[in-house]
Structure formats: structure tokens, C-alpha cells
mmCIF file of N, CA and C in Angstrom:
data_model
loop_
_atom_site.group_PDB
_atom_site.id
_atom_site.type_symbol
_atom_site.label_atom_id
_atom_site.label_comp_id
_atom_site.label_asym_id
_atom_site.label_seq_id
_atom_site.Cartn_x
_atom_site.Cartn_y
_atom_site.Cartn_z
ATOM 1 N N UNK A 1 -27.854 13.076 6.006
ATOM 2 C CA UNK A 1 -27.235 11.934 5.344
ATOM 3 C C UNK A 1 -26.733 12.334 3.945
ATOM 4 N N UNK A 2 -27.447 13.224 3.297
ATOM 5 C CA UNK A 2 -27.045 13.677 1.973
ATOM 6 C C UNK A 2 -25.660 14.312 1.996
ATOM 7 N N UNK A 3 -25.363 15.068 3.052
ATOM 8 C CA UNK A 3 -24.056 15.716 3.194
ATOM 9 C C UNK A 3 -22.935 14.682 3.240
ATOM 10 N N UNK A 4 -23.133 13.611 3.984
ATOM 11 C CA UNK A 4 -22.116 12.557 4.095
ATOM 12 C C UNK A 4 -21.877 11.918 2.736
ATOM 13 N N UNK A 5 -22.940 11.655 2.003
ATOM 14 C CA UNK A 5 -22.805 11.046 0.682
ATOM 15 C C UNK A 5 -22.016 11.960 -0.255
ATOM 16 N N UNK A 6 -22.341 13.235 -0.232
ATOM 17 C CA UNK A 6 -21.623 14.184 -1.087
ATOM 18 C C UNK A 6 -20.149 14.252 -0.697
ATOM 19 N N UNK A 7 -19.871 14.265 0.607
ATOM 20 C CA UNK A 7 -18.485 14.321 1.062
ATOM 21 C C UNK A 7 -17.728 13.064 0.635
ATOM 22 N N UNK A 8 -18.368 11.887 0.710
ATOM 23 C CA UNK A 8 -17.678 10.678 0.273
ATOM 24 C C UNK A 8 -17.371 10.714 -1.208
ATOM 25 N N UNK A 9 -18.301 11.252 -1.999
ATOM 26 C CA UNK A 9 -18.047 11.370 -3.434
ATOM 27 C C UNK A 9 -16.879 12.308 -3.700
ATOM 28 N N UNK A 10 -16.821 13.422 -3.003
ATOM 29 C CA UNK A 10 -15.712 14.359 -3.169
ATOM 30 C C UNK A 10 -14.394 13.711 -2.742
ATOM 31 N N UNK A 11 -14.421 12.947 -1.654
ATOM 32 C CA UNK A 11 -13.208 12.267 -1.194
ATOM 33 C C UNK A 11 -12.728 11.263 -2.230
ATOM 34 N N UNK A 12 -13.656 10.517 -2.822
ATOM 35 C CA UNK A 12 -13.286 9.545 -3.849
ATOM 36 C C UNK A 12 -12.702 10.253 -5.067
ATOM 37 N N UNK A 13 -13.317 11.362 -5.475
ATOM 38 C CA UNK A 13 -12.790 12.113 -6.613
ATOM 39 C C UNK A 13 -11.376 12.618 -6.326
ATOM 40 N N UNK A 14 -11.146 13.079 -5.117
ATOM 41 C CA UNK A 14 -9.827 13.566 -4.740
ATOM 42 C C UNK A 14 -8.803 12.429 -4.755
ATOM 43 N N UNK A 15 -9.163 11.276 -4.201
ATOM 44 C CA UNK A 15 -8.249 10.125 -4.229
ATOM 45 C C UNK A 15 -7.933 9.708 -5.658
ATOM 46 N N UNK A 16 -8.958 9.699 -6.527
ATOM 47 C CA UNK A 16 -8.744 9.347 -7.936
ATOM 48 C C UNK A 16 -7.785 10.329 -8.599
ATOM 49 N N UNK A 17 -7.949 11.611 -8.301
ATOM 50 C CA UNK A 17 -7.073 12.629 -8.866
ATOM 51 C C UNK A 17 -5.635 12.427 -8.397
ATOM 52 N N UNK A 18 -5.451 12.162 -7.110
ATOM 53 C CA UNK A 18 -4.110 11.931 -6.563
ATOM 54 C C UNK A 18 -3.471 10.706 -7.218
ATOM 55 N N UNK A 19 -4.242 9.639 -7.396
ATOM 56 C CA UNK A 19 -3.714 8.446 -8.058
ATOM 57 C C UNK A 19 -3.292 8.753 -9.491
ATOM 58 N N UNK A 20 -4.122 9.496 -10.213
ATOM 59 C CA UNK A 20 -3.784 9.855 -11.595
ATOM 60 C C UNK A 20 -2.506 10.693 -11.653
ATOM 61 N N UNK A 21 -2.413 11.686 -10.791
ATOM 62 C CA UNK A 21 -1.230 12.545 -10.777
ATOM 63 C C UNK A 21 0.019 11.771 -10.377
ATOM 64 N N UNK A 22 -0.105 10.900 -9.394
ATOM 65 C CA UNK A 22 1.040 10.114 -8.939
ATOM 66 C C UNK A 22 1.523 9.171 -10.026
ATOM 67 N N UNK A 23 0.581 8.559 -10.738
ATOM 68 C CA UNK A 23 0.943 7.665 -11.836
ATOM 69 C C UNK A 23 1.656 8.443 -12.936
ATOM 70 N N UNK A 24 1.170 9.629 -13.248
ATOM 71 C CA UNK A 24 1.820 10.460 -14.260
ATOM 72 C C UNK A 24 3.225 10.852 -13.827
ATOM 73 N N UNK A 25 3.390 11.178 -12.563
ATOM 74 C CA UNK A 25 4.707 11.538 -12.049
ATOM 75 C C UNK A 25 5.661 10.346 -12.107
ATOM 76 N N UNK A 26 5.154 9.175 -11.758
ATOM 77 C CA UNK A 26 5.979 7.970 -11.830
ATOM 78 C C UNK A 26 6.435 7.723 -13.272
ATOM 79 N N UNK A 27 5.521 7.883 -14.229
ATOM 80 C CA UNK A 27 5.873 7.716 -15.645
ATOM 81 C C UNK A 27 6.915 8.741 -16.080
ATOM 82 N N UNK A 28 6.765 9.986 -15.631
ATOM 83 C CA UNK A 28 7.719 11.036 -15.980
ATOM 84 C C UNK A 28 9.113 10.716 -15.433
ATOM 85 N N UNK A 29 9.172 10.210 -14.211
ATOM 86 C CA UNK A 29 10.472 9.859 -13.630
ATOM 87 C C UNK A 29 11.127 8.714 -14.398
ATOM 88 N N UNK A 30 10.332 7.777 -14.873
ATOM 89 C CA UNK A 30 10.887 6.685 -15.682
ATOM 90 C C UNK A 30 11.512 7.246 -16.958
ATOM 91 N N UNK A 31 10.819 8.209 -17.579
ATOM 92 C CA UNK A 31 11.357 8.829 -18.787
ATOM 93 C C UNK A 31 12.661 9.566 -18.500
ATOM 94 N N UNK A 32 12.723 10.260 -17.375
ATOM 95 C CA UNK A 32 13.950 10.961 -16.990
ATOM 96 C C UNK A 32 15.093 9.955 -16.873
ATOM 97 N N UNK A 33 14.820 8.839 -16.216
ATOM 98 C CA UNK A 33 15.849 7.812 -16.059
ATOM 99 C C UNK A 33 16.319 7.286 -17.408
ATOM 100 N N UNK A 34 15.378 7.043 -18.326
ATOM 101 C CA UNK A 34 15.713 6.464 -19.630
ATOM 102 C C UNK A 34 16.410 7.469 -20.540
ATOM 103 N N UNK A 35 15.880 8.685 -20.625
ATOM 104 C CA UNK A 35 16.361 9.660 -21.612
ATOM 105 C C UNK A 35 17.622 10.392 -21.181
ATOM 106 N N UNK A 36 17.728 10.726 -19.913
ATOM 107 C CA UNK A 36 18.844 11.558 -19.469
ATOM 108 C C UNK A 36 19.904 10.757 -18.724
ATOM 109 N N UNK A 37 19.595 9.516 -18.420
ATOM 110 C CA UNK A 37 20.554 8.690 -17.723
ATOM 111 C C UNK A 37 20.767 9.102 -16.279
ATOM 112 N N UNK A 38 19.859 9.914 -15.735
ATOM 113 C CA UNK A 38 19.998 10.331 -14.346
ATOM 114 C C UNK A 38 19.406 9.272 -13.433
ATOM 115 N N UNK A 39 19.776 9.347 -12.190
ATOM 116 C CA UNK A 39 19.299 8.347 -11.244
ATOM 117 C C UNK A 39 18.185 8.923 -10.376
ATOM 118 N N UNK A 40 16.969 8.803 -10.862
ATOM 119 C CA UNK A 40 15.808 9.211 -10.085
ATOM 120 C C UNK A 40 15.095 7.967 -9.562
ATOM 121 N N UNK A 41 15.822 6.854 -9.536
ATOM 122 C CA UNK A 41 15.228 5.584 -9.122
ATOM 123 C C UNK A 41 14.656 5.613 -7.726
ATOM 124 N N UNK A 42 15.319 6.303 -6.810
ATOM 125 C CA UNK A 42 14.808 6.358 -5.436
ATOM 126 C C UNK A 42 13.477 7.081 -5.379
ATOM 127 N N UNK A 43 13.299 8.116 -6.244
ATOM 128 C CA UNK A 43 12.015 8.819 -6.291
ATOM 129 C C UNK A 43 10.930 7.912 -6.864
ATOM 130 N N UNK A 44 11.287 7.132 -7.877
ATOM 131 C CA UNK A 44 10.333 6.203 -8.468
ATOM 132 C C UNK A 44 9.870 5.190 -7.429
ATOM 133 N N UNK A 45 10.804 4.675 -6.634
ATOM 134 C CA UNK A 45 10.459 3.715 -5.580
ATOM 135 C C UNK A 45 9.560 4.362 -4.541
ATOM 136 N N UNK A 46 9.878 5.581 -4.154
ATOM 137 C CA UNK A 46 9.062 6.295 -3.171
ATOM 138 C C UNK A 46 7.638 6.500 -3.687
ATOM 139 N N UNK A 47 7.518 6.951 -4.930
ATOM 140 C CA UNK A 47 6.199 7.181 -5.515
ATOM 141 C C UNK A 47 5.438 5.872 -5.653
ATOM 142 N N UNK A 48 6.113 4.817 -6.074
ATOM 143 C CA UNK A 48 5.454 3.517 -6.209
ATOM 144 C C UNK A 48 4.934 3.040 -4.855
ATOM 145 N N UNK A 49 5.710 3.249 -3.794
ATOM 146 C CA UNK A 49 5.279 2.875 -2.444
ATOM 147 C C UNK A 49 4.051 3.668 -2.031
ATOM 148 N N UNK A 50 4.063 4.975 -2.280
ATOM 149 C CA UNK A 50 2.913 5.821 -1.947
ATOM 150 C C UNK A 50 1.679 5.412 -2.747
ATOM 151 N N UNK A 51 1.867 5.108 -4.026
ATOM 152 C CA UNK A 51 0.751 4.657 -4.853
ATOM 153 C C UNK A 51 0.142 3.371 -4.314
ATOM 154 N N UNK A 52 0.998 2.439 -3.912
ATOM 155 C CA UNK A 52 0.502 1.174 -3.376
ATOM 156 C C UNK A 52 -0.317 1.409 -2.109
ATOM 157 N N UNK A 53 0.140 2.318 -1.265
ATOM 158 C CA UNK A 53 -0.606 2.628 -0.043
ATOM 159 C C UNK A 53 -1.955 3.252 -0.379
ATOM 160 N N UNK A 54 -1.988 4.138 -1.366
ATOM 161 C CA UNK A 54 -3.254 4.741 -1.782
ATOM 162 C C UNK A 54 -4.198 3.693 -2.345
ATOM 163 N N UNK A 55 -3.666 2.813 -3.176
ATOM 164 C CA UNK A 55 -4.518 1.780 -3.773
ATOM 165 C C UNK A 55 -5.036 0.822 -2.712
ATOM 166 N N UNK A 56 -4.208 0.488 -1.739
ATOM 167 C CA UNK A 56 -4.634 -0.395 -0.652
ATOM 168 C C UNK A 56 -5.736 0.273 0.163
ATOM 169 N N UNK A 57 -5.598 1.553 0.420
ATOM 170 C CA UNK A 57 -6.619 2.298 1.169
ATOM 171 C C UNK A 57 -7.915 2.389 0.371
ATOM 172 N N UNK A 58 -7.819 2.320 -0.943
ATOM 173 C CA UNK A 58 -8.975 2.429 -1.824
ATOM 174 C C UNK A 58 -9.801 1.147 -1.837
ATOM 175 N N UNK A 59 -9.163 0.005 -1.526
ATOM 176 C CA UNK A 59 -9.873 -1.273 -1.558
ATOM 177 C C UNK A 59 -10.945 -1.326 -0.473
ATOM 178 N N UNK A 60 -12.095 -1.937 -0.787
ATOM 179 C CA UNK A 60 -13.157 -2.047 0.222
ATOM 180 C C UNK A 60 -12.683 -2.848 1.433
ATOM 181 N N UNK A 61 -13.061 -2.383 2.596
ATOM 182 C CA UNK A 61 -12.600 -3.044 3.818
ATOM 183 C C UNK A 61 -13.506 -4.202 4.224
ATOM 184 N N UNK A 62 -14.635 -4.352 3.541
ATOM 185 C CA UNK A 62 -15.536 -5.443 3.839
ATOM 186 C C UNK A 62 -16.481 -5.154 4.987
ATOM 187 N N UNK A 63 -16.481 -3.906 5.483
ATOM 188 C CA UNK A 63 -17.376 -3.583 6.600
ATOM 189 C C UNK A 63 -18.639 -2.921 6.108
#
């Protein structure tokens, strides 16, 4: 049982890291759009969609 607990903790840490990195990437793309006038909007939408899916998966399922 200890192994399962450790694996769940590692999985949670990995999900947290992915969320942090994705949020940073989304912020960077916003800066690119603002500062350089380039159109990275589709990437921002894609990242926002992926972030929402990760956050939804992170919510307790109630089971």
C-alpha cells in the first residue's frame, strides 16, 4: 500500500509541475502577442484548453 501512496504523490507532483509550466507558457504567449504584435492566439487557445482539461482531471471525482 505504501508504494501506491508514493506513486500517487509523485503523480500529483508531476501534474502540478505540468500545470505550472503550462501557465507560464500561456503567459509567455500573451506577452508575445502584446509586445511583437504576432498572432499566437491559436496557441494560447490550445494551451488554455489543455490547462482546463488538466484542472478538470485534478478535481476530486467524489468516489
